[in-house]
Every structure is written in structure tokens, then in C-alpha cells.
């Protein structure tokens, strides 16, 4: 049982997959959703301060290096694109825009991209973290509901 919780936690820390993969994994692995949700939220949030303060510097350092350069350049472009999209849509409502960007579980959105975009936009760290936490909570609730509904549909079909 511990291995399932650990895997759920670690999946939630992985970029792109994040909580959007951790919650369905945990629920379908038979874990209690009310334990999976906070576990995935914590796993998804642990990288946030590191992303905010260090990711941009590391990506800029590695963008012209062999082997990693293309991936690092892709990440930089993704962060810049996300930041520009947030700025265009948000105006003065950046907090809400960041929250929704992280919270609506679509491909290419999430805590990693949202935090990287906040870093690129030089947003306030504390406000950004609060927006990302609330966005992760929203995404977690959505993914938990979708996972439970999907599991109940597959169980009913059996």
C-alpha cells in the first residue's frame, strides 16, 4: 500500500503529468480519494519554489548546451509563451488568471508552467504561490471528480 501512495506522490511531482496524472493513478490504484487529493497537492507544490527561483536560470544556462539544449529551449519558450498568454488575457486580474491557468486541467497548463510563467513575468512570489496553490486545489478537485466518475462508470459496466 505504501508503494501506491509513494508512486502517487511522485507522479504528482513530474512536470506535464503533475497532479493531473497522480490523482487518477491513486484513485484507480484503490487508494482513498480523500488521502490521494492532499498527497497529490503536496507533491505538485513541492517543486514550485525551486521552479520560481531557479528554473529560469538553469534553463537559460542550458539552452545552448549539447544534448539538453533543445529541451531547455523548448521549456524557455513554453514559459515565455505561457507568460505572454497570461498577460494578454489577464490585464490587472493576473492572480485570477494564474489561478485558472493552473486550475483548469488542460495539456500544457499546471503548477510547473504557471510558476515558470510567474517567474518570467516577475510576479510577486507570495501572491504567485497562493494563486498556484488555489489552482492546484481546483485542478485536484476536478481530477478527483473525473477520476471517481470514470471509475464508477467502469465498475458499473463490469
JSON list of C-alpha atoms in Angstrom, two decimals:
[
{"chain": "A", "resi": 1, "resn": "UNK", "atom": "CA", "xyz": [0.00, 0.00, 0.00]},
{"chain": "A", "resi": 2, "resn": "UNK", "atom": "CA", "xyz": [2.88, 2.37, 0.83]},
{"chain": "A", "resi": 3, "resn": "UNK", "atom": "CA", "xyz": [4.30, 1.89, -2.69]},
{"chain": "A", "resi": 4, "resn": "UNK", "atom": "CA", "xyz": [1.00, 3.03, -4.23]},
{"chain": "A", "resi": 5, "resn": "UNK", "atom": "CA", "xyz": [0.98, 6.18, -2.09]},
{"chain": "A", "resi": 6, "resn": "UNK", "atom": "CA", "xyz": [4.63, 6.85, -2.89]},
{"chain": "A", "resi": 7, "resn": "UNK", "atom": "CA", "xyz": [4.04, 6.37, -6.64]},
{"chain": "A", "resi": 8, "resn": "UNK", "atom": "CA", "xyz": [1.00, 8.65, -6.48]},
{"chain": "A", "resi": 9, "resn": "UNK", "atom": "CA", "xyz": [3.06, 11.31, -4.69]},
{"chain": "A", "resi": 10, "resn": "UNK", "atom": "CA", "xyz": [5.99, 11.06, -7.11]},
{"chain": "A", "resi": 11, "resn": "UNK", "atom": "CA", "xyz": [3.77, 11.14, -10.20]},
{"chain": "A", "resi": 12, "resn": "UNK", "atom": "CA", "xyz": [2.33, 14.42, -8.93]},
{"chain": "A", "resi": 13, "resn": "UNK", "atom": "CA", "xyz": [5.81, 15.95, -8.90]},
{"chain": "A", "resi": 14, "resn": "UNK", "atom": "CA", "xyz": [6.58, 15.13, -12.54]},
{"chain": "A", "resi": 15, "resn": "UNK", "atom": "CA", "xyz": [6.35, 18.04, -14.99]},
{"chain": "A", "resi": 16, "resn": "UNK", "atom": "CA", "xyz": [3.49, 17.92, -17.51]},
{"chain": "A", "resi": 17, "resn": "UNK", "atom": "CA", "xyz": [1.86, 14.94, -15.72]},
{"chain": "A", "resi": 18, "resn": "UNK", "atom": "CA", "xyz": [1.64, 16.55, -12.27]},
{"chain": "A", "resi": 19, "resn": "UNK", "atom": "CA", "xyz": [-1.47, 16.13, -10.14]},
{"chain": "A", "resi": 20, "resn": "UNK", "atom": "CA", "xyz": [-3.48, 15.51, -13.32]},
{"chain": "A", "resi": 21, "resn": "UNK", "atom": "CA", "xyz": [-1.83, 12.10, -13.52]},
{"chain": "A", "resi": 22, "resn": "UNK", "atom": "CA", "xyz": [-1.29, 11.48, -9.82]},
{"chain": "A", "resi": 23, "resn": "UNK", "atom": "CA", "xyz": [-4.95, 11.69, -8.81]},
{"chain": "A", "resi": 24, "resn": "UNK", "atom": "CA", "xyz": [-6.28, 9.26, -11.45]},
{"chain": "A", "resi": 25, "resn": "UNK", "atom": "CA", "xyz": [-3.41, 6.90, -10.70]},
{"chain": "A", "resi": 26, "resn": "UNK", "atom": "CA", "xyz": [-4.10, 6.92, -6.96]},
{"chain": "A", "resi": 27, "resn": "UNK", "atom": "CA", "xyz": [-7.87, 6.58, -7.33]},
{"chain": "A", "resi": 28, "resn": "UNK", "atom": "CA", "xyz": [-7.62, 3.73, -9.83]},
{"chain": "A", "resi": 29, "resn": "UNK", "atom": "CA", "xyz": [-4.99, 2.05, -7.62]},
{"chain": "A", "resi": 30, "resn": "UNK", "atom": "CA", "xyz": [-7.70, 1.73, -4.99]},
{"chain": "A", "resi": 31, "resn": "UNK", "atom": "CA", "xyz": [-6.49, 4.45, -2.64]},
{"chain": "A", "resi": 32, "resn": "UNK", "atom": "CA", "xyz": [-8.97, 6.65, -0.77]},
{"chain": "A", "resi": 33, "resn": "UNK", "atom": "CA", "xyz": [-9.61, 9.83, -2.75]},
{"chain": "A", "resi": 34, "resn": "UNK", "atom": "CA", "xyz": [-9.55, 11.97, 0.40]},
{"chain": "A", "resi": 35, "resn": "UNK", "atom": "CA", "xyz": [-5.98, 10.80, 1.04]},
{"chain": "A", "resi": 36, "resn": "UNK", "atom": "CA", "xyz": [-4.94, 10.97, -2.61]},
{"chain": "A", "resi": 37, "resn": "UNK", "atom": "CA", "xyz": [-6.01, 14.59, -3.14]},
{"chain": "A", "resi": 38, "resn": "UNK", "atom": "CA", "xyz": [-3.89, 16.21, -0.39]},
{"chain": "A", "resi": 39, "resn": "UNK", "atom": "CA", "xyz": [-0.99, 13.87, -1.14]},
{"chain": "A", "resi": 40, "resn": "UNK", "atom": "CA", "xyz": [-1.02, 14.88, -4.80]},
{"chain": "A", "resi": 41, "resn": "UNK", "atom": "CA", "xyz": [-1.38, 18.55, -3.93]},
{"chain": "A", "resi": 42, "resn": "UNK", "atom": "CA", "xyz": [1.68, 18.40, -1.70]},
{"chain": "A", "resi": 43, "resn": "UNK", "atom": "CA", "xyz": [3.63, 16.50, -4.35]},
{"chain": "A", "resi": 44, "resn": "UNK", "atom": "CA", "xyz": [2.61, 19.00, -7.01]},
{"chain": "A", "resi": 45, "resn": "UNK", "atom": "CA", "xyz": [3.55, 22.01, -4.85]},
{"chain": "A", "resi": 46, "resn": "UNK", "atom": "CA", "xyz": [6.98, 20.88, -3.62]},
{"chain": "A", "resi": 47, "resn": "UNK", "atom": "CA", "xyz": [8.79, 21.91, -6.85]},
{"chain": "A", "resi": 48, "resn": "UNK", "atom": "CA", "xyz": [7.09, 25.34, -7.01]},
{"chain": "A", "resi": 49, "resn": "UNK", "atom": "CA", "xyz": [9.64, 27.43, -5.04]},
{"chain": "A", "resi": 50, "resn": "UNK", "atom": "CA", "xyz": [12.52, 25.81, -6.89]},
{"chain": "A", "resi": 51, "resn": "UNK", "atom": "CA", "xyz": [10.85, 26.48, -10.24]},
{"chain": "A", "resi": 52, "resn": "UNK", "atom": "CA", "xyz": [10.11, 30.09, -9.33]},
{"chain": "A", "resi": 53, "resn": "UNK", "atom": "CA", "xyz": [13.62, 30.95, -8.16]},
{"chain": "A", "resi": 54, "resn": "UNK", "atom": "CA", "xyz": [15.91, 28.63, -10.11]},
{"chain": "A", "resi": 55, "resn": "UNK", "atom": "CA", "xyz": [14.28, 27.08, -13.20]},
{"chain": "A", "resi": 56, "resn": "UNK", "atom": "CA", "xyz": [14.65, 30.10, -15.42]},
{"chain": "A", "resi": 57, "resn": "UNK", "atom": "CA", "xyz": [18.33, 30.46, -14.55]},
{"chain": "A", "resi": 58, "resn": "UNK", "atom": "CA", "xyz": [19.02, 26.77, -15.16]},
{"chain": "A", "resi": 59, "resn": "UNK", "atom": "CA", "xyz": [17.09, 26.80, -18.44]},
{"chain": "A", "resi": 60, "resn": "UNK", "atom": "CA", "xyz": [18.94, 29.89, -19.69]},
{"chain": "A", "resi": 61, "resn": "UNK", "atom": "CA", "xyz": [22.25, 28.30, -18.71]},
{"chain": "A", "resi": 62, "resn": "UNK", "atom": "CA", "xyz": [21.46, 25.05, -20.56]},
{"chain": "A", "resi": 63, "resn": "UNK", "atom": "CA", "xyz": [19.73, 26.35, -23.68]},
{"chain": "A", "resi": 64, "resn": "UNK", "atom": "CA", "xyz": [22.91, 26.29, -25.77]},
{"chain": "A", "resi": 65, "resn": "UNK", "atom": "CA", "xyz": [24.38, 23.09, -24.34]},
{"chain": "A", "resi": 66, "resn": "UNK", "atom": "CA", "xyz": [24.61, 19.91, -26.40]},
{"chain": "A", "resi": 67, "resn": "UNK", "atom": "CA", "xyz": [22.06, 17.18, -25.63]},
{"chain": "A", "resi": 68, "resn": "UNK", "atom": "CA", "xyz": [19.91, 19.30, -23.27]},
{"chain": "A", "resi": 69, "resn": "UNK", "atom": "CA", "xyz": [19.81, 22.49, -25.33]},
{"chain": "A", "resi": 70, "resn": "UNK", "atom": "CA", "xyz": [16.74, 21.72, -27.40]},
{"chain": "A", "resi": 71, "resn": "UNK", "atom": "CA", "xyz": [14.67, 20.63, -24.40]},
{"chain": "A", "resi": 72, "resn": "UNK", "atom": "CA", "xyz": [15.77, 23.63, -22.32]},
{"chain": "A", "resi": 73, "resn": "UNK", "atom": "CA", "xyz": [14.97, 25.99, -25.19]},
{"chain": "A", "resi": 74, "resn": "UNK", "atom": "CA", "xyz": [11.53, 24.36, -25.52]},
{"chain": "A", "resi": 75, "resn": "UNK", "atom": "CA", "xyz": [10.94, 24.89, -21.79]},
{"chain": "A", "resi": 76, "resn": "UNK", "atom": "CA", "xyz": [12.00, 28.54, -22.02]},
{"chain": "A", "resi": 77, "resn": "UNK", "atom": "CA", "xyz": [9.71, 29.12, -24.99]},
{"chain": "A", "resi": 78, "resn": "UNK", "atom": "CA", "xyz": [6.86, 27.38, -23.14]},
{"chain": "A", "resi": 79, "resn": "UNK", "atom": "CA", "xyz": [7.36, 29.63, -20.10]},
{"chain": "A", "resi": 80, "resn": "UNK", "atom": "CA", "xyz": [7.57, 32.78, -22.18]},
{"chain": "A", "resi": 81, "resn": "UNK", "atom": "CA", "xyz": [4.52, 31.79, -24.21]},
{"chain": "A", "resi": 82, "resn": "UNK", "atom": "CA", "xyz": [2.56, 30.99, -21.04]},
{"chain": "A", "resi": 83, "resn": "UNK", "atom": "CA", "xyz": [3.59, 34.29, -19.50]},
{"chain": "A", "resi": 84, "resn": "UNK", "atom": "CA", "xyz": [2.55, 36.27, -22.57]},
{"chain": "A", "resi": 85, "resn": "UNK", "atom": "CA", "xyz": [-0.77, 34.46, -22.79]},
{"chain": "A", "resi": 86, "resn": "UNK", "atom": "CA", "xyz": [-1.47, 35.17, -19.13]},
{"chain": "A", "resi": 87, "resn": "UNK", "atom": "CA", "xyz": [-0.57, 38.84, -19.52]},
{"chain": "A", "resi": 88, "resn": "UNK", "atom": "CA", "xyz": [-2.75, 39.28, -22.61]},
{"chain": "A", "resi": 89, "resn": "UNK", "atom": "CA", "xyz": [-5.78, 37.62, -21.04]},
{"chain": "A", "resi": 90, "resn": "UNK", "atom": "CA", "xyz": [-5.40, 38.89, -17.50]},
{"chain": "A", "resi": 91, "resn": "UNK", "atom": "CA", "xyz": [-4.55, 42.55, -17.54]},
{"chain": "A", "resi": 92, "resn": "UNK", "atom": "CA", "xyz": [-4.87, 43.52, -13.89]},
{"chain": "A", "resi": 93, "resn": "UNK", "atom": "CA", "xyz": [-6.54, 40.23, -12.96]},
{"chain": "A", "resi": 94, "resn": "UNK", "atom": "CA", "xyz": [-3.24, 38.33, -13.01]},
{"chain": "A", "resi": 95, "resn": "UNK", "atom": "CA", "xyz": [-3.93, 36.50, -9.74]},
{"chain": "A", "resi": 96, "resn": "UNK", "atom": "CA", "xyz": [-7.20, 35.03, -11.04]},
{"chain": "A", "resi": 97, "resn": "UNK", "atom": "CA", "xyz": [-5.68, 34.32, -14.46]},
{"chain": "A", "resi": 98, "resn": "UNK", "atom": "CA", "xyz": [-2.78, 32.41, -12.89]},
{"chain": "A", "resi": 99, "resn": "UNK", "atom": "CA", "xyz": [-5.17, 30.50, -10.62]},
{"chain": "A", "resi": 100, "resn": "UNK", "atom": "CA", "xyz": [-7.35, 29.46, -13.57]},
{"chain": "A", "resi": 101, "resn": "UNK", "atom": "CA", "xyz": [-4.35, 28.71, -15.79]},
{"chain": "A", "resi": 102, "resn": "UNK", "atom": "CA", "xyz": [-3.07, 26.25, -13.19]},
{"chain": "A", "resi": 103, "resn": "UNK", "atom": "CA", "xyz": [-6.51, 25.06, -12.10]},
{"chain": "A", "resi": 104, "resn": "UNK", "atom": "CA", "xyz": [-8.16, 24.10, -15.35]},
{"chain": "A", "resi": 105, "resn": "UNK", "atom": "CA", "xyz": [-6.61, 20.74, -16.20]},
{"chain": "A", "resi": 106, "resn": "UNK", "atom": "CA", "xyz": [-5.66, 21.15, -19.84]},
{"chain": "A", "resi": 107, "resn": "UNK", "atom": "CA", "xyz": [-2.47, 19.95, -21.54]},
{"chain": "A", "resi": 108, "resn": "UNK", "atom": "CA", "xyz": [0.37, 22.41, -21.06]},
{"chain": "A", "resi": 109, "resn": "UNK", "atom": "CA", "xyz": [-1.09, 24.09, -18.00]},
{"chain": "A", "resi": 110, "resn": "UNK", "atom": "CA", "xyz": [-0.37, 23.33, -14.37]},
{"chain": "A", "resi": 111, "resn": "UNK", "atom": "CA", "xyz": [1.80, 24.30, -11.44]},
{"chain": "A", "resi": 112, "resn": "UNK", "atom": "CA", "xyz": [5.09, 23.88, -13.31]},
{"chain": "A", "resi": 113, "resn": "UNK", "atom": "CA", "xyz": [4.13, 26.01, -16.31]},
{"chain": "A", "resi": 114, "resn": "UNK", "atom": "CA", "xyz": [2.18, 28.52, -14.22]},
{"chain": "A", "resi": 115, "resn": "UNK", "atom": "CA", "xyz": [5.05, 29.01, -11.80]},
{"chain": "A", "resi": 116, "resn": "UNK", "atom": "CA", "xyz": [7.55, 29.31, -14.63]},
{"chain": "A", "resi": 117, "resn": "UNK", "atom": "CA", "xyz": [5.31, 31.91, -16.29]},
{"chain": "A", "resi": 118, "resn": "UNK", "atom": "CA", "xyz": [5.01, 33.81, -12.98]},
{"chain": "A", "resi": 119, "resn": "UNK", "atom": "CA", "xyz": [8.80, 33.78, -12.72]},
{"chain": "A", "resi": 120, "resn": "UNK", "atom": "CA", "xyz": [9.15, 35.07, -16.30]},
{"chain": "A", "resi": 121, "resn": "UNK", "atom": "CA", "xyz": [6.66, 37.85, -15.54]},
{"chain": "A", "resi": 122, "resn": "UNK", "atom": "CA", "xyz": [8.50, 38.77, -12.33]},
{"chain": "A", "resi": 123, "resn": "UNK", "atom": "CA", "xyz": [5.30, 38.40, -10.31]},
{"chain": "A", "resi": 124, "resn": "UNK", "atom": "CA", "xyz": [5.32, 38.56, -6.53]},
{"chain": "A", "resi": 125, "resn": "UNK", "atom": "CA", "xyz": [6.40, 35.19, -5.11]},
{"chain": "A", "resi": 126, "resn": "UNK", "atom": "CA", "xyz": [3.84, 35.02, -2.29]},
{"chain": "A", "resi": 127, "resn": "UNK", "atom": "CA", "xyz": [0.88, 36.01, -4.46]},
{"chain": "A", "resi": 128, "resn": "UNK", "atom": "CA", "xyz": [2.03, 33.60, -7.17]},
{"chain": "A", "resi": 129, "resn": "UNK", "atom": "CA", "xyz": [2.29, 30.72, -4.71]},
{"chain": "A", "resi": 130, "resn": "UNK", "atom": "CA", "xyz": [-1.19, 31.42, -3.32]},
{"chain": "A", "resi": 131, "resn": "UNK", "atom": "CA", "xyz": [-2.62, 31.52, -6.86]},
{"chain": "A", "resi": 132, "resn": "UNK", "atom": "CA", "xyz": [-0.82, 28.29, -7.77]},
{"chain": "A", "resi": 133, "resn": "UNK", "atom": "CA", "xyz": [-1.96, 26.54, -4.56]},
{"chain": "A", "resi": 134, "resn": "UNK", "atom": "CA", "xyz": [-5.57, 27.51, -5.24]},
{"chain": "A", "resi": 135, "resn": "UNK", "atom": "CA", "xyz": [-5.16, 26.44, -8.87]},
{"chain": "A", "resi": 136, "resn": "UNK", "atom": "CA", "xyz": [-3.73, 23.09, -7.80]},
{"chain": "A", "resi": 137, "resn": "UNK", "atom": "CA", "xyz": [-6.68, 22.68, -5.41]},
{"chain": "A", "resi": 138, "resn": "UNK", "atom": "CA", "xyz": [-9.13, 23.44, -8.24]},
{"chain": "A", "resi": 139, "resn": "UNK", "atom": "CA", "xyz": [-7.36, 21.03, -10.61]},
{"chain": "A", "resi": 140, "resn": "UNK", "atom": "CA", "xyz": [-7.26, 18.43, -7.84]},
{"chain": "A", "resi": 141, "resn": "UNK", "atom": "CA", "xyz": [-10.98, 18.70, -7.20]},
{"chain": "A", "resi": 142, "resn": "UNK", "atom": "CA", "xyz": [-11.75, 18.47, -10.91]},
{"chain": "A", "resi": 143, "resn": "UNK", "atom": "CA", "xyz": [-9.44, 15.49, -11.41]},
{"chain": "A", "resi": 144, "resn": "UNK", "atom": "CA", "xyz": [-10.79, 13.73, -8.32]},
{"chain": "A", "resi": 145, "resn": "UNK", "atom": "CA", "xyz": [-14.38, 14.09, -9.53]},
{"chain": "A", "resi": 146, "resn": "UNK", "atom": "CA", "xyz": [-13.46, 12.97, -13.06]},
{"chain": "A", "resi": 147, "resn": "UNK", "atom": "CA", "xyz": [-11.46, 10.01, -11.69]},
{"chain": "A", "resi": 148, "resn": "UNK", "atom": "CA", "xyz": [-14.24, 8.89, -9.35]},
{"chain": "A", "resi": 149, "resn": "UNK", "atom": "CA", "xyz": [-16.86, 9.24, -12.10]},
{"chain": "A", "resi": 150, "resn": "UNK", "atom": "CA", "xyz": [-14.69, 7.33, -14.54]},
{"chain": "A", "resi": 151, "resn": "UNK", "atom": "CA", "xyz": [-14.02, 4.60, -12.01]},
{"chain": "A", "resi": 152, "resn": "UNK", "atom": "CA", "xyz": [-17.72, 4.29, -11.17]},
{"chain": "A", "resi": 153, "resn": "UNK", "atom": "CA", "xyz": [-18.60, 4.06, -14.89]},
{"chain": "A", "resi": 154, "resn": "UNK", "atom": "CA", "xyz": [-16.04, 1.29, -15.46]},
{"chain": "A", "resi": 155, "resn": "UNK", "atom": "CA", "xyz": [-17.21, -0.51, -12.33]},
{"chain": "A", "resi": 156, "resn": "UNK", "atom": "CA", "xyz": [-20.87, -0.27, -13.41]},
{"chain": "A", "resi": 157, "resn": "UNK", "atom": "CA", "xyz": [-20.04, -1.61, -16.87]},
{"chain": "A", "resi": 158, "resn": "UNK", "atom": "CA", "xyz": [-18.47, -4.73, -15.39]}
]
